[in-house]
Coordinates of C-alpha atoms in Angstrom, one line a residue:
X1 CA -51.2 176.1 -148.8
X2 CA -51.7 178.9 -146.3
X3 CA -49.7 179.7 -143.2
X4 CA -52.0 177.8 -140.9
X5 CA -51.8 174.6 -143.0
X6 CA -48.1 174.9 -143.4
X7 CA -47.6 175.2 -139.7
X8 CA -50.0 172.4 -138.7
X9 CA -48.2 170.1 -141.2
X10 CA -44.9 170.7 -139.2
X11 CA -46.4 171.0 -135.7
X12 CA -45.5 167.5 -134.6
X13 CA -41.9 167.9 -135.7
X14 CA -41.6 171.3 -133.9
X15 CA -43.0 169.8 -130.7
X16 CA -40.7 166.8 -130.8
X17 CA -37.7 169.1 -131.3
X18 CA -38.7 171.3 -128.4
X19 CA -39.5 168.4 -126.1
X20 CA -36.1 166.8 -126.6
X21 CA -34.4 170.1 -125.9
X22 CA -36.5 171.0 -122.9
X23 CA -37.6 167.7 -121.3
X24 CA -41.0 169.4 -120.6
X25 CA -44.3 168.9 -122.4
X26 CA -45.8 172.1 -121.2
X27 CA -42.7 174.2 -122.0
X28 CA -42.5 172.6 -125.4
X29 CA -46.1 173.3 -126.2
X30 CA -45.6 177.0 -125.1
X31 CA -42.5 177.3 -127.4
X32 CA -44.4 175.8 -130.3
X33 CA -47.3 178.3 -129.7
X34 CA -44.8 181.2 -129.7
X35 CA -43.3 179.9 -132.9
X36 CA -46.7 180.0 -134.5
X37 CA -47.3 183.6 -133.3
X38 CA -43.9 184.7 -134.8
X39 CA -44.6 183.0 -138.0
X40 CA -48.1 184.4 -138.3
X41 CA -46.8 187.9 -137.6
X42 CA -43.9 187.7 -140.1
X43 CA -44.3 189.6 -143.3
X44 CA -41.6 187.8 -145.4
X45 CA -42.0 184.5 -147.0
X46 CA -39.1 182.1 -145.9
X47 CA -37.3 180.1 -148.6
X48 CA -38.0 177.0 -146.5
X49 CA -40.9 177.0 -144.1
X50 CA -39.5 173.9 -142.4
X51 CA -36.1 175.5 -141.8
X52 CA -37.6 178.7 -140.6
X53 CA -39.9 177.1 -138.1
X54 CA -37.3 174.6 -136.9
X55 CA -34.8 177.4 -136.4
X56 CA -37.4 179.5 -134.5
X57 CA -38.5 176.8 -132.2
X58 CA -34.9 175.8 -131.5
X59 CA -33.9 179.3 -130.6
X60 CA -36.9 179.8 -128.3
X61 CA -36.3 176.4 -126.7
X62 CA -32.6 177.3 -126.0
X63 CA -33.7 180.5 -124.3
X64 CA -36.2 178.7 -122.1
X65 CA -33.7 176.0 -121.3
X66 CA -31.2 178.5 -120.1
X67 CA -33.6 179.9 -117.5
X68 CA -35.0 176.4 -116.7
X69 CA -31.5 175.1 -115.8
X70 CA -31.3 177.5 -112.9
X71 CA -34.6 176.3 -111.5
X72 CA -33.6 172.7 -111.9
X73 CA -30.4 173.3 -109.9
X74 CA -32.7 174.2 -107.0
X75 CA -35.1 171.4 -107.6
X76 CA -36.2 169.3 -104.5
X77 CA -35.1 165.7 -105.0
X78 CA -34.4 163.9 -108.3
X79 CA -35.5 165.8 -111.5
X80 CA -37.0 163.7 -114.3
X81 CA -38.5 164.9 -117.6
X82 CA -42.3 165.4 -117.9
X83 CA -43.7 162.0 -118.9
X84 CA -44.5 161.8 -122.6
X85 CA -47.0 159.0 -123.5
X86 CA -47.1 159.5 -127.2
X87 CA -44.5 161.2 -129.4
X88 CA -46.5 162.9 -132.2
X89 CA -43.7 162.9 -134.7
X90 CA -43.0 159.7 -136.7
X91 CA -40.4 158.9 -139.3
X92 CA -40.1 155.2 -140.3
X93 CA -36.5 155.7 -141.4
X94 CA -35.4 157.1 -138.0
X95 CA -37.8 155.3 -135.7
X96 CA -35.0 153.7 -133.6
X97 CA -33.3 157.1 -133.1
X98 CA -36.5 158.8 -132.3
X99 CA -37.6 156.2 -129.7
X100 CA -34.2 156.2 -128.1
X101 CA -33.9 160.0 -127.9
X102 CA -37.1 160.4 -126.0
X103 CA -36.3 157.8 -123.3
X104 CA -35.9 159.1 -119.8
X105 CA -32.3 157.9 -119.7
X106 CA -31.4 159.8 -122.9
X107 CA -33.2 163.0 -121.7
X108 CA -31.3 162.8 -118.4
X109 CA -28.0 162.5 -120.3
X110 CA -29.0 165.5 -122.4
X111 CA -29.4 167.5 -119.2
X112 CA -25.6 167.3 -118.8
X113 CA -25.0 169.1 -122.1
X114 CA -24.9 172.9 -122.6
X115 CA -28.1 174.3 -124.2
X116 CA -26.2 174.8 -127.5
X117 CA -24.8 171.2 -127.4
X118 CA -28.2 169.8 -126.6
X119 CA -29.9 171.7 -129.5
X120 CA -27.2 170.7 -132.0
X121 CA -27.3 167.1 -130.9
X122 CA -31.1 167.0 -131.2
X123 CA -31.2 168.6 -134.7
X124 CA -28.3 166.7 -136.1
X125 CA -28.3 163.3 -134.5
X126 CA -32.0 162.8 -133.8
X127 CA -33.7 164.6 -136.7
X128 CA -30.8 164.4 -139.3
X129 CA -30.7 168.1 -140.1
X130 CA -27.8 169.2 -142.3
X131 CA -25.1 171.4 -140.7
X132 CA -26.2 174.5 -142.7
X133 CA -29.7 174.2 -141.2
X134 CA -28.2 173.5 -137.7
X135 CA -25.9 176.5 -137.9
X136 CA -28.8 178.7 -139.0
X137 CA -31.0 177.5 -136.2
X138 CA -28.5 178.0 -133.3
X139 CA -26.7 181.1 -134.8
X140 CA -23.3 179.6 -135.0
X141 CA -20.9 178.7 -137.9
X142 CA -21.0 175.3 -139.4
X143 CA -17.5 174.6 -138.1
X144 CA -18.6 175.5 -134.6
X145 CA -21.7 173.3 -134.9
X146 CA -19.5 170.4 -136.0
X147 CA -17.4 170.8 -132.9
X148 CA -20.5 171.1 -130.7
X149 CA -21.9 167.9 -132.3
X150 CA -18.7 166.0 -131.7
X151 CA -18.6 167.0 -128.0
X152 CA -22.3 166.2 -127.5
X153 CA -22.0 162.8 -129.3
X154 CA -19.0 161.9 -127.2
X155 CA -20.8 162.7 -123.9
X156 CA -24.0 160.9 -125.0
X157 CA -22.1 157.8 -126.2
X158 CA -20.0 157.5 -123.0
X159 CA -22.9 157.9 -120.7
X160 CA -25.7 156.2 -122.4
X161 CA -26.7 152.7 -121.1
X162 CA -27.8 150.0 -123.4
X163 CA -31.4 148.9 -123.6
X164 CA -33.2 145.9 -125.0
X165 CA -34.0 146.5 -128.6
X166 CA -36.8 143.9 -128.7
X167 CA -39.9 145.8 -127.7
X168 CA -42.0 142.7 -127.5
X169 CA -39.7 141.2 -124.9
X170 CA -39.8 144.5 -123.0
X171 CA -43.6 144.5 -123.1
X172 CA -43.8 140.8 -121.9
X173 CA -41.5 141.7 -119.0
X174 CA -43.6 144.7 -118.1
X175 CA -46.8 142.7 -118.1
X176 CA -45.2 140.3 -115.6
X177 CA -43.9 143.2 -113.5
X178 CA -47.2 145.0 -113.2
X179 CA -49.1 141.8 -112.5
X180 CA -46.7 141.0 -109.6
X181 CA -47.0 144.6 -108.5
X182 CA -50.8 144.4 -108.3
X183 CA -50.6 141.1 -106.4
X184 CA -47.9 142.2 -104.0
X185 CA -45.8 139.3 -105.2
X186 CA -42.4 140.2 -103.7
X187 CA -40.6 137.1 -105.0
X188 CA -42.1 137.6 -108.4
X189 CA -40.9 141.2 -108.5
X190 CA -37.5 140.3 -107.2
X191 CA -37.1 137.8 -110.1
X192 CA -37.7 140.5 -112.7
X193 CA -35.2 143.1 -111.2
X194 CA -31.5 143.4 -111.8
X195 CA -29.3 143.0 -108.7
X196 CA -28.5 146.7 -108.8
X197 CA -31.9 148.0 -109.8
X198 CA -32.8 151.6 -108.6
X199 CA -36.1 153.1 -107.6
X200 CA -36.5 156.9 -107.5
X201 CA -39.4 159.4 -107.6
X202 CA -39.7 163.0 -108.8
X203 CA -42.1 164.8 -106.5
X204 CA -40.4 168.2 -106.6
X205 CA -41.5 168.9 -103.1
X206 CA -45.1 169.1 -104.3
X207 CA -46.1 165.5 -103.7
X208 CA -45.0 162.6 -101.3
X209 CA -41.8 161.1 -102.6
X210 CA -39.1 158.8 -101.5
X211 CA -36.5 160.4 -99.2
X212 CA -33.7 158.9 -101.2
X213 CA -33.1 156.5 -104.1
X214 CA -33.7 152.9 -103.2
X215 CA -31.2 150.4 -104.6
X216 CA -31.0 146.6 -104.8
X217 CA -33.5 144.0 -105.9
X218 CA -34.5 142.9 -102.5
X219 CA -35.2 146.4 -101.1
X220 CA -37.0 147.6 -104.2
X221 CA -39.2 144.4 -104.4
X222 CA -40.1 144.6 -100.8
X223 CA -41.1 148.3 -101.0
X224 CA -43.1 147.9 -104.1
X225 CA -44.7 144.6 -103.0
X226 CA -45.8 146.2 -99.8
X227 CA -47.1 149.6 -100.9
X228 CA -49.0 148.7 -104.1
X229 CA -51.5 146.1 -102.6
X230 CA -52.4 148.8 -100.0
X231 CA -52.9 151.3 -102.8
X232 CA -55.2 148.8 -104.6
X233 CA -57.3 148.4 -101.5
X234 CA -58.0 152.2 -101.7
X235 CA -59.2 151.8 -105.3
X236 CA -56.0 153.0 -107.0
X237 CA -55.4 151.4 -110.4
X238 CA -52.5 150.9 -112.8
X239 CA -53.1 151.6 -116.4
X240 CA -50.2 150.1 -118.4
X241 CA -48.9 152.5 -121.0
X242 CA -45.8 153.4 -122.9
X243 CA -43.9 156.2 -121.1
X244 CA -41.2 158.0 -123.0
X245 CA -40.9 155.2 -125.5
X246 CA -40.5 152.5 -122.9
X247 CA -42.8 150.2 -120.8
X248 CA -44.6 152.0 -118.0
X249 CA -48.0 152.9 -116.5
X250 CA -50.2 155.7 -115.4
X251 CA -51.5 155.3 -111.9
X252 CA -54.9 156.7 -111.1
X253 CA -56.8 157.4 -107.9
X254 CA -60.3 155.9 -107.2
X255 CA -61.9 158.8 -109.2
X256 CA -59.7 158.2 -112.2
X257 CA -57.4 161.2 -111.6
X258 CA -53.7 161.0 -112.4
X259 CA -51.7 160.1 -109.3
X260 CA -48.3 159.5 -110.9
X261 CA -46.5 157.7 -113.8
X262 CA -44.1 154.7 -113.7
X263 CA -41.4 154.2 -116.2
X264 CA -39.1 151.1 -116.6
X265 CA -35.6 150.7 -118.0
X266 CA -35.1 147.2 -119.3
X267 CA -31.8 145.5 -120.2
X268 CA -30.9 141.9 -120.8
X269 CA -34.3 140.7 -119.7
X270 CA -34.2 142.5 -116.3
X271 CA -35.5 145.8 -115.0
X272 CA -32.6 148.2 -114.3
X273 CA -34.5 151.2 -113.1
X274 CA -38.0 152.1 -111.9
X275 CA -38.9 155.8 -112.0
X276 CA -42.0 157.6 -110.6
X277 CA -43.1 161.1 -111.6
X278 CA -45.3 162.4 -108.9
X279 CA -44.9 166.2 -109.2
X280 CA -48.4 167.4 -110.1
X281 CA -47.0 170.2 -112.2
X282 CA -45.5 167.5 -114.5
X283 CA -48.7 165.5 -114.8
X284 CA -51.3 168.2 -115.7
X285 CA -50.9 167.6 -119.4
X286 CA -52.1 164.0 -118.8
X287 CA -55.5 165.1 -117.4
X288 CA -56.9 166.1 -114.0
X289 CA -54.4 165.4 -111.2
X290 CA -55.2 163.6 -107.9
X291 CA -54.5 164.9 -104.4
X292 CA -51.4 162.9 -103.7
X293 CA -51.1 164.2 -100.1
X294 CA -54.6 163.0 -99.3
X295 CA -53.9 159.5 -100.8
X296 CA -50.7 159.4 -98.7
X297 CA -52.6 160.2 -95.5
X298 CA -55.0 157.4 -96.3
X299 CA -52.2 155.0 -96.9
X300 CA -50.7 155.9 -93.5
X301 CA -54.0 155.6 -91.8
X302 CA -54.2 159.2 -90.7

């Protein structure tokens, strides 16, 4: 097997590692591409191609994350990860861990960790790398990596909310939610939301977004039940789709261009959070992006 075939066989794994470290599809793809260029240019044959490529992609992702964190501190409004519709890497023995680790809630928790803690947690807890591989990837001793893993696991365990494990129940709830959304059924929406549900949007200052997080079932139901029927009148459609391993949707303008995504957090048969990603820079990997400002002007009758 040549270098190209070896790399392609591991590409899905490399992307999935990079995405969890970075929370960005575009940055993860760039890091994977740089990993290939370095592997292609190398003149030595690694003892383990998987270990070599995983270490390379991890180190590159850590470097990108360190600079990205500065930009995120100056971000306008809430910051959410770039929506991922399909995780390319699959492992039946770790399917639960993989699905949970790509959720928006988990990725937001990972943002609280240092770049090294985040990388160690992803390699060890999500992908089950041994500590020798983890140590080689992040350039630290095994003992240091064990300490990093303990700290990261503690932070993630303390902060992570529970979610319904029954995906079929989540999907049934999502079908009811999006049906009520299309119909502007405020009472129907309210019945599906938890009392302390939150609604937030990530526009990054580059698209219309909520001025603040909206909290409470009544407020969220009334806002959603008012806005979406008006959007439907303009020809805007909802395309139900998994978003970051959870129920969600892609919203498109009348020309089929991507306007934003919607992601839902579900617990105990209720929706706990509704998140919109509207920043066009975070949607480009999904296809051509709509002019959200033009849509907003039409909604406001201007």
